[in-house]
Structures are given as structure tokens and as C-alpha cells.
PDB file of C-alpha atoms in Angstrom:
ATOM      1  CA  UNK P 140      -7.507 -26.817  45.641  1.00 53.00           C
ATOM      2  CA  UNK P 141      -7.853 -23.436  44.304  1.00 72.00           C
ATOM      3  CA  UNK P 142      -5.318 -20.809  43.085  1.00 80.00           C
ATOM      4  CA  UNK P 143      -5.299 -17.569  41.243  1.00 88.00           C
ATOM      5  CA  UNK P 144      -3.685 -17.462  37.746  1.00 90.00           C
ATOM      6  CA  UNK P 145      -1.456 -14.441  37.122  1.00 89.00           C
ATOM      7  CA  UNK P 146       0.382 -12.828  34.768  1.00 92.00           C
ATOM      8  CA  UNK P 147       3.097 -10.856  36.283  1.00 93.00           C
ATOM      9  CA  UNK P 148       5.218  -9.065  34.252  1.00 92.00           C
ATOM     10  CA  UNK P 149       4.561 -11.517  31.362  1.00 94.00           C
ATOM     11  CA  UNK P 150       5.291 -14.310  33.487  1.00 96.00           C
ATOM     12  CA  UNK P 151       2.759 -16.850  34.718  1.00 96.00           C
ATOM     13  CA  UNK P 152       2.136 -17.841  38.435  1.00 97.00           C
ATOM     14  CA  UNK P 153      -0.269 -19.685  40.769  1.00 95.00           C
ATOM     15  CA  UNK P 154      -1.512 -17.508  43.392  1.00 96.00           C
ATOM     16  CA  UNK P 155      -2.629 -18.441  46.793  1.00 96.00           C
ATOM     17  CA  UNK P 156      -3.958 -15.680  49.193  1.00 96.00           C
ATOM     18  CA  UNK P 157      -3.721 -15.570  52.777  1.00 96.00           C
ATOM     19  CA  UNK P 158      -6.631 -15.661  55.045  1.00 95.00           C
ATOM     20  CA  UNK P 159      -5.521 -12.305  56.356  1.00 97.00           C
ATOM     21  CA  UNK P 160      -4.935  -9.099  54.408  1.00 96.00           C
ATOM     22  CA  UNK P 161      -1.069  -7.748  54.279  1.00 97.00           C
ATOM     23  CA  UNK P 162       0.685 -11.134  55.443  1.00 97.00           C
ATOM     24  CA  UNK P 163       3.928 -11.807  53.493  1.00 98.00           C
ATOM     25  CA  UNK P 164       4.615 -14.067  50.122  1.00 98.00           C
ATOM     26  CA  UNK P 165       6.621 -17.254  50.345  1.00 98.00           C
ATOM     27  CA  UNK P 166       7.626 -18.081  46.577  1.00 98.00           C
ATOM     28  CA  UNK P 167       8.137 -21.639  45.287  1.00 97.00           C
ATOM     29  CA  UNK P 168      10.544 -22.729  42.669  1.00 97.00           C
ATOM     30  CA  UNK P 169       9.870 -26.724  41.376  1.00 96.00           C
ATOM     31  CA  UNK P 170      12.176 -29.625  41.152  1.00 94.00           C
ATOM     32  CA  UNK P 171      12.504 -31.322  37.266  1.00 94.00           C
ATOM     33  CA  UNK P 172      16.249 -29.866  36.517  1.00 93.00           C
ATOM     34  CA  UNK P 173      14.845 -27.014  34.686  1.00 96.00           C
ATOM     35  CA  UNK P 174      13.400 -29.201  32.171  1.00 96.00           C
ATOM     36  CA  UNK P 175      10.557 -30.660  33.335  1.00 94.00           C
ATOM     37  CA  UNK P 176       8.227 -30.438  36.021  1.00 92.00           C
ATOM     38  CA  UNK P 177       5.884 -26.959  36.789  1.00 93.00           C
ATOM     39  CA  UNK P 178       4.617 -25.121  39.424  1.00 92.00           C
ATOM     40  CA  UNK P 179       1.510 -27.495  40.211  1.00 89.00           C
ATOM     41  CA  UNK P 180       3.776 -29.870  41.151  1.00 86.00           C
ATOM     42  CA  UNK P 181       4.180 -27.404  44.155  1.00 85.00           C
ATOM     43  CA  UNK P 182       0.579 -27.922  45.167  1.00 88.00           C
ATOM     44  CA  UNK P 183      -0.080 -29.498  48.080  1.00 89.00           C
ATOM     45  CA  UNK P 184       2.508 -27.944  49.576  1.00 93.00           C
ATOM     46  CA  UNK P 185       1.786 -24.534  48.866  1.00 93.00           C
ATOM     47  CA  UNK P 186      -1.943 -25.209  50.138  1.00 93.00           C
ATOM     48  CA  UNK P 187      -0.604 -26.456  53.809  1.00 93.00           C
ATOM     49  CA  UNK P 188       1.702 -23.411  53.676  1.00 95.00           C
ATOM     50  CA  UNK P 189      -1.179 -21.007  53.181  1.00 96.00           C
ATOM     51  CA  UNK P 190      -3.512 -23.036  55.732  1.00 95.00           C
ATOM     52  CA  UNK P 191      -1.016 -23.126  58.122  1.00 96.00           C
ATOM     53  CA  UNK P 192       0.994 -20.200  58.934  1.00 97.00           C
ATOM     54  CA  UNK P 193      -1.587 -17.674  57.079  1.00 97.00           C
ATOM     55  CA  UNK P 194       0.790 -16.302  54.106  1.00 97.00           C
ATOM     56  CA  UNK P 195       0.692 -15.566  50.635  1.00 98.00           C
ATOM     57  CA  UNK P 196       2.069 -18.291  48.360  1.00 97.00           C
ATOM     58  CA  UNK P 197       3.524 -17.457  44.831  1.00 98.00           C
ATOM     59  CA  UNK P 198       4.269 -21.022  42.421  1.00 97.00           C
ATOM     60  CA  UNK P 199       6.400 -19.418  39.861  1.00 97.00           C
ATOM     61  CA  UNK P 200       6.050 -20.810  36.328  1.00 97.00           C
ATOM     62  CA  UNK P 201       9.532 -20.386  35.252  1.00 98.00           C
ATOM     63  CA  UNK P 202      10.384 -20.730  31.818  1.00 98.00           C
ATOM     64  CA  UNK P 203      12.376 -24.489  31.082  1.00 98.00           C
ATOM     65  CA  UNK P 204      15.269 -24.834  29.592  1.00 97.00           C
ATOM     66  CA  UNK P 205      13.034 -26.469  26.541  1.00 96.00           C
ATOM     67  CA  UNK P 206      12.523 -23.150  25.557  1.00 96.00           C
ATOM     68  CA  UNK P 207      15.353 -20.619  26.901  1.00 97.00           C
ATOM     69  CA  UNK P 208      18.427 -20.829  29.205  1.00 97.00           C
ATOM     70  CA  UNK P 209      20.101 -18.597  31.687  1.00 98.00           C
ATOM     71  CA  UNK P 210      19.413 -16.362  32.122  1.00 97.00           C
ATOM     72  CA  UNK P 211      15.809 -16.326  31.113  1.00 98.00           C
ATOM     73  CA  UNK P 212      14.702 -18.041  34.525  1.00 98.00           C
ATOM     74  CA  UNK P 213      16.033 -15.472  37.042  1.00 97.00           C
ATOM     75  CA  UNK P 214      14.800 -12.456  35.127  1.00 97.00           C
ATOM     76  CA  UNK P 215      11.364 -13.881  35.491  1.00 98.00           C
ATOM     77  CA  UNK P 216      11.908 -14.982  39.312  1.00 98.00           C
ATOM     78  CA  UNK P 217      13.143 -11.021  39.810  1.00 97.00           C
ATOM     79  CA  UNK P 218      10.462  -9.858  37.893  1.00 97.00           C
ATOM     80  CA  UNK P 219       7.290 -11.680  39.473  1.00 97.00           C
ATOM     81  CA  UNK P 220       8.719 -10.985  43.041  1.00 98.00           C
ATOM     82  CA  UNK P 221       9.001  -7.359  42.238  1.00 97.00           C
ATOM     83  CA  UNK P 222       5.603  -7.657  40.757  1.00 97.00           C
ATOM     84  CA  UNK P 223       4.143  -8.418  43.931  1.00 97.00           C
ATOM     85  CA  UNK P 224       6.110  -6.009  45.169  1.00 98.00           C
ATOM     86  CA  UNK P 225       5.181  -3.051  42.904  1.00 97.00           C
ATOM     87  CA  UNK P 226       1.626  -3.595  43.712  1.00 97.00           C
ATOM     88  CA  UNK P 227       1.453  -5.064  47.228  1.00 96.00           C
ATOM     89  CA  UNK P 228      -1.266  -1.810  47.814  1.00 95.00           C
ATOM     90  CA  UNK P 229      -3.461  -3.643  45.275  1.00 95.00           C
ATOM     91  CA  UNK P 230      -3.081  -7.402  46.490  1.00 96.00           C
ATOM     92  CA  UNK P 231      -3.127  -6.514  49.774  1.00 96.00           C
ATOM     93  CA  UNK P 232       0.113  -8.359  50.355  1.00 97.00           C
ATOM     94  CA  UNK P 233       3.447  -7.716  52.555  1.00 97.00           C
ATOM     95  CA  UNK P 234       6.209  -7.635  49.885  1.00 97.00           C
ATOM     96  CA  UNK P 235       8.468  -6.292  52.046  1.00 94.00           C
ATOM     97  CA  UNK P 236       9.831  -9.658  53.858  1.00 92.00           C
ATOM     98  CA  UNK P 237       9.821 -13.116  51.803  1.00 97.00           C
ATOM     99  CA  UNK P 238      10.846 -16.648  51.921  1.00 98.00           C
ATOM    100  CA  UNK P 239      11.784 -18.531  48.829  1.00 98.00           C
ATOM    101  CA  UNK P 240      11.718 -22.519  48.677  1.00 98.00           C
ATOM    102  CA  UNK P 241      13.610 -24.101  45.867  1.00 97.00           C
ATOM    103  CA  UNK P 242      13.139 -27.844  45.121  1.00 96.00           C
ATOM    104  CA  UNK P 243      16.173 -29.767  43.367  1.00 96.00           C
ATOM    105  CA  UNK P 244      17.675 -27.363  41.018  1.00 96.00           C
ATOM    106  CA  UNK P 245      15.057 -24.580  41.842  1.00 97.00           C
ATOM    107  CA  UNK P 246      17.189 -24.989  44.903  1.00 98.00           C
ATOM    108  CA  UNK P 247      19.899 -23.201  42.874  1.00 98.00           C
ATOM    109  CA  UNK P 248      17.431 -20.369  41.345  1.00 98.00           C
ATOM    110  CA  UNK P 249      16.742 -19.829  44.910  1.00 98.00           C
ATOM    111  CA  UNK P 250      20.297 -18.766  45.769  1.00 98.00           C
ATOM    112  CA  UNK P 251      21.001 -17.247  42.807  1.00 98.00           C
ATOM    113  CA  UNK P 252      18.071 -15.493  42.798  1.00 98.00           C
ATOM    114  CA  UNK P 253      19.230 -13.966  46.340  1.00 97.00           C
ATOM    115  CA  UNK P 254      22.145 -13.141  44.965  1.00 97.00           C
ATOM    116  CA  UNK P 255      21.019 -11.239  42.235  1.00 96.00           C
ATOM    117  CA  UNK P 256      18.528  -9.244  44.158  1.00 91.00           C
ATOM    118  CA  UNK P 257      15.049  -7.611  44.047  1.00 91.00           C
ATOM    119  CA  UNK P 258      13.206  -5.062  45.751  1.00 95.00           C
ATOM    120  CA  UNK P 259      11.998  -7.534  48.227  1.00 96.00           C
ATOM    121  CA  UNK P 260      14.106  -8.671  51.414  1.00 95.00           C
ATOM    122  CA  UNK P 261      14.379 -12.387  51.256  1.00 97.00           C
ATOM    123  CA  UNK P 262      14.394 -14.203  54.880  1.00 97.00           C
ATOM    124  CA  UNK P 263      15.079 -17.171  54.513  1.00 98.00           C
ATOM    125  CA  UNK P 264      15.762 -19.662  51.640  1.00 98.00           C
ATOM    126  CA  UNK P 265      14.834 -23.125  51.767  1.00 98.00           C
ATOM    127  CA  UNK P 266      16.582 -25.210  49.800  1.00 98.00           C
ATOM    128  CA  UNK P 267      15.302 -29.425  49.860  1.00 97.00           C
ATOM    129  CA  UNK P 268      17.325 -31.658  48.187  1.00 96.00           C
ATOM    130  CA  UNK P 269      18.956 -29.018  46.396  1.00 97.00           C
ATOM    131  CA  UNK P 270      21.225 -29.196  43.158  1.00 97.00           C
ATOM    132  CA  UNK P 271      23.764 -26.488  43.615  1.00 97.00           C
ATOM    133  CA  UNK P 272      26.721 -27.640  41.501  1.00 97.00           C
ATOM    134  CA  UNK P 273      26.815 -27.532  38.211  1.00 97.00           C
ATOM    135  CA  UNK P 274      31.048 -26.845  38.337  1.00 97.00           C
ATOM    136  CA  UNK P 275      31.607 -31.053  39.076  1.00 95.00           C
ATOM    137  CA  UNK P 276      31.986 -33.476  36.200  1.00 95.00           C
ATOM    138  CA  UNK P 277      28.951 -35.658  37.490  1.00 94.00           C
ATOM    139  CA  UNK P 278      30.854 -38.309  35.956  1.00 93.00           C
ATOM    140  CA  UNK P 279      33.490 -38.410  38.855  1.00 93.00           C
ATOM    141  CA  UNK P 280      30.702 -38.669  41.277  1.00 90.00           C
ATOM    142  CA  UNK P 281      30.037 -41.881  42.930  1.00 84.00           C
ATOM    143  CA  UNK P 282      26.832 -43.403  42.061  1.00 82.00           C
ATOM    144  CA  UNK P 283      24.732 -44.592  45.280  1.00 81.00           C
ATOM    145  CA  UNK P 284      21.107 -45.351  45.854  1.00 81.00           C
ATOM    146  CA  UNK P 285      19.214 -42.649  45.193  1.00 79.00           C
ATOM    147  CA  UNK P 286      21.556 -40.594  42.955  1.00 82.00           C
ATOM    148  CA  UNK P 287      20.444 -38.744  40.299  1.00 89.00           C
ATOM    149  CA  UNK P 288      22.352 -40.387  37.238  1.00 91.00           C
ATOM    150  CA  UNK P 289      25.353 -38.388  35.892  1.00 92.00           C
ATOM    151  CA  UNK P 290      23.970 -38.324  32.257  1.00 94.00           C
ATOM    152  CA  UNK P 291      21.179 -36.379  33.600  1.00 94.00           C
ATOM    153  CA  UNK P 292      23.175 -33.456  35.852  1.00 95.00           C
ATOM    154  CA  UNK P 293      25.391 -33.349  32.233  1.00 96.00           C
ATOM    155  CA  UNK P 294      22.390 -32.858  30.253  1.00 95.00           C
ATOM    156  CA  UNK P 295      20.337 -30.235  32.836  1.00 97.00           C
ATOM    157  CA  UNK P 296      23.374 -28.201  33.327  1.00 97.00           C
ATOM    158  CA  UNK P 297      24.141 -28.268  29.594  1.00 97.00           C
ATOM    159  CA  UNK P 298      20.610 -27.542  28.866  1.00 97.00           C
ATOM    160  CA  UNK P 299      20.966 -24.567  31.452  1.00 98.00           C
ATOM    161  CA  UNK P 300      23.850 -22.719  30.607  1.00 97.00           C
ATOM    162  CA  UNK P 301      25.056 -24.099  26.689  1.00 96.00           C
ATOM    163  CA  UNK P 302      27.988 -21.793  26.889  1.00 96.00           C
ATOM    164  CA  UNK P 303      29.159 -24.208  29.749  1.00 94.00           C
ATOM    165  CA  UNK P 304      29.702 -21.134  32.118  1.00 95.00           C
ATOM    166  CA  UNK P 305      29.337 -23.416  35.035  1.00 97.00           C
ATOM    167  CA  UNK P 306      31.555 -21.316  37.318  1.00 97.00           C
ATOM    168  CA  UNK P 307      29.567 -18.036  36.937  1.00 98.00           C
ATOM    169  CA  UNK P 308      28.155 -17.907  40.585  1.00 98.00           C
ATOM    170  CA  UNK P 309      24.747 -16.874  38.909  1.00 98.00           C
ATOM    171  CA  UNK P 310      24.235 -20.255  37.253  1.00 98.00           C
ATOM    172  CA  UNK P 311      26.338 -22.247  39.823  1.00 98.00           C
ATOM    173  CA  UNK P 312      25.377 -21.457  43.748  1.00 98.00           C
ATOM    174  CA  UNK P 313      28.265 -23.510  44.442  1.00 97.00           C
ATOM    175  CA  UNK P 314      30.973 -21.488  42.652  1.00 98.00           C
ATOM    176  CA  UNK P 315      30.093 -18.471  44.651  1.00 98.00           C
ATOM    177  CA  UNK P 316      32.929 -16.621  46.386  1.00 97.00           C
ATOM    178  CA  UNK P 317      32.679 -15.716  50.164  1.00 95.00           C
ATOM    179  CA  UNK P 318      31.985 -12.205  49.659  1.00 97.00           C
ATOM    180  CA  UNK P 319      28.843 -13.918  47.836  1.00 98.00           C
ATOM    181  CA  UNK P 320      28.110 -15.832  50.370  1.00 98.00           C
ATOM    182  CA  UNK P 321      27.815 -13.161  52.749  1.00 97.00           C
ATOM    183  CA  UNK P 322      25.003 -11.994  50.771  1.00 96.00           C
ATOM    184  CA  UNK P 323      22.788 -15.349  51.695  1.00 98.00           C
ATOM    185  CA  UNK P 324      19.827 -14.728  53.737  1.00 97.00           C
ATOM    186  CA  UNK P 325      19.521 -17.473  56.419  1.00 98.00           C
ATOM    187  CA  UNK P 326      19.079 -20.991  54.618  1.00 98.00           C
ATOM    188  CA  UNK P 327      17.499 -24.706  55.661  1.00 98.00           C
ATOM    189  CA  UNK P 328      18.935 -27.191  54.003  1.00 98.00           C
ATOM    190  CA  UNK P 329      17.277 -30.775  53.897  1.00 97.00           C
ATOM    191  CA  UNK P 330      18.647 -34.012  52.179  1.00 96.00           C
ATOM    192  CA  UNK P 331      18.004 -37.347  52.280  1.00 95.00           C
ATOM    193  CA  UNK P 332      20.854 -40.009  53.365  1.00 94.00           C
ATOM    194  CA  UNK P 333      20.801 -41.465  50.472  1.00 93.00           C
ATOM    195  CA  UNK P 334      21.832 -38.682  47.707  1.00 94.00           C
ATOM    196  CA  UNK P 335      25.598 -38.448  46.336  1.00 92.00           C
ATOM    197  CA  UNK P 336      25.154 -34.785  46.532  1.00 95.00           C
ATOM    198  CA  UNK P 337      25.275 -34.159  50.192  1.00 94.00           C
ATOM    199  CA  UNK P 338      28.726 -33.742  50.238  1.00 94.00           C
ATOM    200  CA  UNK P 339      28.834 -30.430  48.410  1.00 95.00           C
ATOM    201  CA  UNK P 340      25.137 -29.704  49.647  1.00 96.00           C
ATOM    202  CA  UNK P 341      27.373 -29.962  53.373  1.00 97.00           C
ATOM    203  CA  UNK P 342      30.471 -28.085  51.852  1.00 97.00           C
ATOM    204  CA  UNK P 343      28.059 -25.186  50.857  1.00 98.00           C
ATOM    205  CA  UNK P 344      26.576 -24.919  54.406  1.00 98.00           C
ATOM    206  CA  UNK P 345      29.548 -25.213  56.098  1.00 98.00           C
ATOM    207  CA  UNK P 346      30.864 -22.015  53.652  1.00 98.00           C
ATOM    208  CA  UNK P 347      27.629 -20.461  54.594  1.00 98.00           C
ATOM    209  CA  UNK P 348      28.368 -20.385  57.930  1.00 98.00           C
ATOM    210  CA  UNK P 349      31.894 -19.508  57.765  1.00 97.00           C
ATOM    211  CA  UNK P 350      30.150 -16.667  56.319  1.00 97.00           C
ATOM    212  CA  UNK P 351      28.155 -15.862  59.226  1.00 97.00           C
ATOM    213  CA  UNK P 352      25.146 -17.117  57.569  1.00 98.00           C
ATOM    214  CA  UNK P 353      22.180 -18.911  59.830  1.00 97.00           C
ATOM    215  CA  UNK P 354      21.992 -22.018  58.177  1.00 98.00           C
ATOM    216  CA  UNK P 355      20.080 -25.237  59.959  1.00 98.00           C
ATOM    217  CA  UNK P 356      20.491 -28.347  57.757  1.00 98.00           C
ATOM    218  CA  UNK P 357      18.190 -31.709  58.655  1.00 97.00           C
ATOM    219  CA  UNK P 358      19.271 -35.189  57.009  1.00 95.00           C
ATOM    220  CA  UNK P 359      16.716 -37.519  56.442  1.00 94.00           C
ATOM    221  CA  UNK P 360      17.783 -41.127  57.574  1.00 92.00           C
ATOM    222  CA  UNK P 361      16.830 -43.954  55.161  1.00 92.00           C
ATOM    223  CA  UNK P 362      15.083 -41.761  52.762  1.00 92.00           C
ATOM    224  CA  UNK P 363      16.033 -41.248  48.849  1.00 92.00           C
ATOM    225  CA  UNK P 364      16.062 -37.966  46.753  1.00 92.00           C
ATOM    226  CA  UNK P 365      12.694 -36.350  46.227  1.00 90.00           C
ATOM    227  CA  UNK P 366      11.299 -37.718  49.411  1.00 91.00           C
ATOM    228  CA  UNK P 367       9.713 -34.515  50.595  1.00 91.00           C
ATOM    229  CA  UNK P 368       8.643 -33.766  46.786  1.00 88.00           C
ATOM    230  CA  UNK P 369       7.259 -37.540  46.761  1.00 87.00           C
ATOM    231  CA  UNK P 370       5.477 -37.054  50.284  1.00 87.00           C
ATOM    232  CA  UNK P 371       3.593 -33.737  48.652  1.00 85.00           C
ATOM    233  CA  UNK P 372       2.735 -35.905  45.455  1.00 77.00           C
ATOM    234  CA  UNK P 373      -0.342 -37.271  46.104  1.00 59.00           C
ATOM    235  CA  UNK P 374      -3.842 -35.699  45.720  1.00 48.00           C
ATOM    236  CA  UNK P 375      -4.114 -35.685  49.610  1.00 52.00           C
ATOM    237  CA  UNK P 376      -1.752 -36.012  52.158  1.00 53.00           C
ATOM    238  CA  UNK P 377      -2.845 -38.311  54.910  1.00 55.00           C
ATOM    239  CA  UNK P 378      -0.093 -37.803  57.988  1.00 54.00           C
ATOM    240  CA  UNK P 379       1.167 -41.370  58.188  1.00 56.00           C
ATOM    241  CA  UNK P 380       4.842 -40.733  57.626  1.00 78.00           C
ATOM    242  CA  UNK P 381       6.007 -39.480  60.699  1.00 82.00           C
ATOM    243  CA  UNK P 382       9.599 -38.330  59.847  1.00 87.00           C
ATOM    244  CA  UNK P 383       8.395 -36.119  56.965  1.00 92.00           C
ATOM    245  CA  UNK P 384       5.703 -34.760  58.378  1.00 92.00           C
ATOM    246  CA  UNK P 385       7.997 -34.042  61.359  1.00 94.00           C
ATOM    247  CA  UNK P 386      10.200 -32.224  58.858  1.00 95.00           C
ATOM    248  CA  UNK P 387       7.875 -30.054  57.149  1.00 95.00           C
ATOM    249  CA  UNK P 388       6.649 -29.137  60.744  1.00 95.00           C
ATOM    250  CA  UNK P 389      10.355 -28.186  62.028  1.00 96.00           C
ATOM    251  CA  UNK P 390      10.446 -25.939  58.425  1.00 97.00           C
ATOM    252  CA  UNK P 391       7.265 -24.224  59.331  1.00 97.00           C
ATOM    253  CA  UNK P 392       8.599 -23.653  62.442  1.00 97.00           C
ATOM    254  CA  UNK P 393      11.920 -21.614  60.929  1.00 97.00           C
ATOM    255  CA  UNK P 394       9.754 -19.921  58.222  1.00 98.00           C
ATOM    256  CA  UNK P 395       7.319 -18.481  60.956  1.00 96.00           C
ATOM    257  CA  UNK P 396      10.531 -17.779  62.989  1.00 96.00           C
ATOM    258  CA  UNK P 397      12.454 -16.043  60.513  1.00 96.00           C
ATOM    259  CA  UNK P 398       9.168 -14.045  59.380  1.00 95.00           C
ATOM    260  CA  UNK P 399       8.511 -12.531  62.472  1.00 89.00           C
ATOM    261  CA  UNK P 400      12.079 -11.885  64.626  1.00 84.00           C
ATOM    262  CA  UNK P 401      12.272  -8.654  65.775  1.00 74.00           C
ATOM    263  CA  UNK P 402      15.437  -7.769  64.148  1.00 63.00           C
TER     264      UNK P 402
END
């Protein structure tokens, strides 16, 4: 698999390039919490994405909270995407229109990062098993199969924001007001059945949309948290599992949709 290393704007991404000259940039933001995981983790995925619907794809290497906290990680987001944008002449890329997929909590720098803006028009958002709510004890959370434990939300979103501003919409997706959430660009929202998150990753769609918001959610039956993320996890993909395959092909569908509407 190849990619391009860049530095944009003193922040480091992996670099795909469409087959064709001047397509638009989708922009991936990894699972791990903030803590752990990077961009390569994005890999596979962003490989089918450029083979498959002929786009640019941007794996930002956002800073963990290891090393700095909000909001360190949507500066960088805003400043690679207007990066690309700045110099879409030079990379011969359409800047103009994006789509951003956020894994796990970069589900929440995905929203966040659309509601803090940048010169670029986000399209859609895609956020897959997304971690929105940082506002909830995840102590009072029931723990099912497949549930990310409590210590760990405590410690990410401690990690994340140490002032404990967990109701500031720009560190908390799920603490923004309606007028925010008017703001959304249209957003896909997959789970898995078995996550004790779905009911606020539910509650935020169903605001969306009382927002007049496109949103199109798709549960996963009989699948855990991270399926998707586990399905793109190995050095090759061989298309055995029908239901996420079928998924990925039904986002494809929405991105390639949402890219090219008339309106």
C-alpha cells in the first residue's frame, strides 16, 4: 500500500491521490480514544476508498492526548483541511466539497470539527461507532457485551479535556444545542447491536433530524464495537463477511451520493 507523507501546516498526514486530477478529499480521523491508535490504522480503508470511488484520501495524524488536549486536535484537523485547501492548484485536488469519517471518538472530532469550521464545505460526516458523549458519568451506564468499560470513557475524556469542560459542545458533540445542530452537514451513523452507547448515538440522530439534518443510521445485528475497524484490520481484506462488506458498500454509496447531488 502506498501513501504520501505530508506535512501540512506542521501537522503530519498520509496522503492518497486519486486516479484522476481535481476529484475531492475524504479525511479520516482514527478510533483509540485519543490516546492511542494512528492514522495507519485507517489503511485499508482509505486504499478501497481511493480505488473505489476515485477520491483523494487524507489520514490525519492528530496529536494524542499523550502529548496535548483540546484543543490541540481540532486546530490541526482545521489546519490540514485548509491546507489542502490553500493549495488545491498545486495538488491538483477539489477542496471545495469534503467528507470526513471519524472512527470511535474521532467520531466526535468529526462533528466538532464541522462545527468549528474551515474553508472547505464538508458533505457528509460519517461517524462508525462513534463516541459522542463525554457529558455522562460512564459509571451510570449499563455494562453489556461489547461496551467499552467505564474506567476507560473516564480516563479518555479526562485525558481530553482535564479542565472537565465536558459540556462545551466543542469537546462534547453531544452537548450541542439545536442551533448547533443545524450546522451538521448530512451524517451516517453505524453501530453495532451490541454497544451501550447506541442510545445517545440514537438520541443524537434523532436531534439531528429534528434539526433538519439528513442523517441515515445502519445497526449492525450481532456484531460488537469496532467491527467495521476490526473488518479493515487485517493486511488484506478478503470479502467473506457479507454484512460488513454490505455496509461499507451502502456508505460508498452515500459518500458518492452526497459528493455529486446537484444541489
Amino acid at each position: 500500500m502506498y501513501f504520501n507523507k505530508l506535512i501540512c501546516n506542521d501537522v503530519e498526514v498520509l496522503y492518497i491521490e486519486a486516479k484522476t486530477k481535481n476529484r475531492p478529499i475524504i479525511y479520516t480521523l482514527h478510533n483509540g480514544g485519543l490516546m492511542f491508535g494512528s492514522a495507519l490504522t485507517e489503511a485499508m480503508m482509505c486504499h478501497r476508498l481511493r480505488n473505489e470511488l476515485d477520491l483523494n484520501v487524507v489520514a490525519i495524524e492528530y496529536s494524542l492526548t499523550t502529548k496535548a488536549c483540546y484543543p490541540t486536535q481540532l486546530n490541526e484537523i482545521e489546519a490540514v483541511m485548509n491546507y489542502f485547501y490553500d493549495h488545491q492548484e498545486e495538488l491538483n485536488v477539489d477542496a471545495s466539497k469534503v467528507v470526513m469519517i471519524g472512527n470511535d471518538a474521532g467520531a466526535n472530532l468529526a462533528c466538532t470539527t464541522a462545527l468549528k469550521g474551515s474553508k472547505s464545505k464538508i458533505m457528509l460526516q460519517i461517524l462508525m461507532d462513534p463516541l459522542l458523549d463525554f457529558t455522562t458519568d460512564p459509571y451510570t451506564r449499563e455494562l453489556t457485551r461489547g461496551s467499552i468499560q467505564p474506567k476507560f470513557i473516564d480516563h479518555f475524556r479526562n485525558k481530553y479535556s482535564p479542565d472537565q469542560d465536558f459540556h462545551n459542545p466543542l469537546v462534547s458533540s453531544y452537548a450541542m444545542s439545536q442551533e448547533d445542530l443545524e450546522k451538521m452537514p448530512a451524517t451516517i451513523i453505524v453501530m453495532a447491536q451490541h454497544d451501550n452507547l447506541n442510545d445517545t448515538n440514537l438520541e443524537f440522530a434523532n436531534r439531528l433530524t429534528k434539526a433538519y439534518v439528513d442523517v441515515h443510521t445502519r445497526m449492525a445485528r450481532n456484531r460488537e464495537r469496532g467491527f467495521m475497524a476490526k473488518y479493515f484490520s487485517a493486511s488484506r481484506v478478503i470479502y467473506t463477511r457479507y454484512h460488513e462488506e454490505q455496509i461499507f458498500i451502502w456508505i460508498k454509496n452515500h459518500i458518492d451520493y452526497y459528493l455529486n447531488r446537484p444541489f
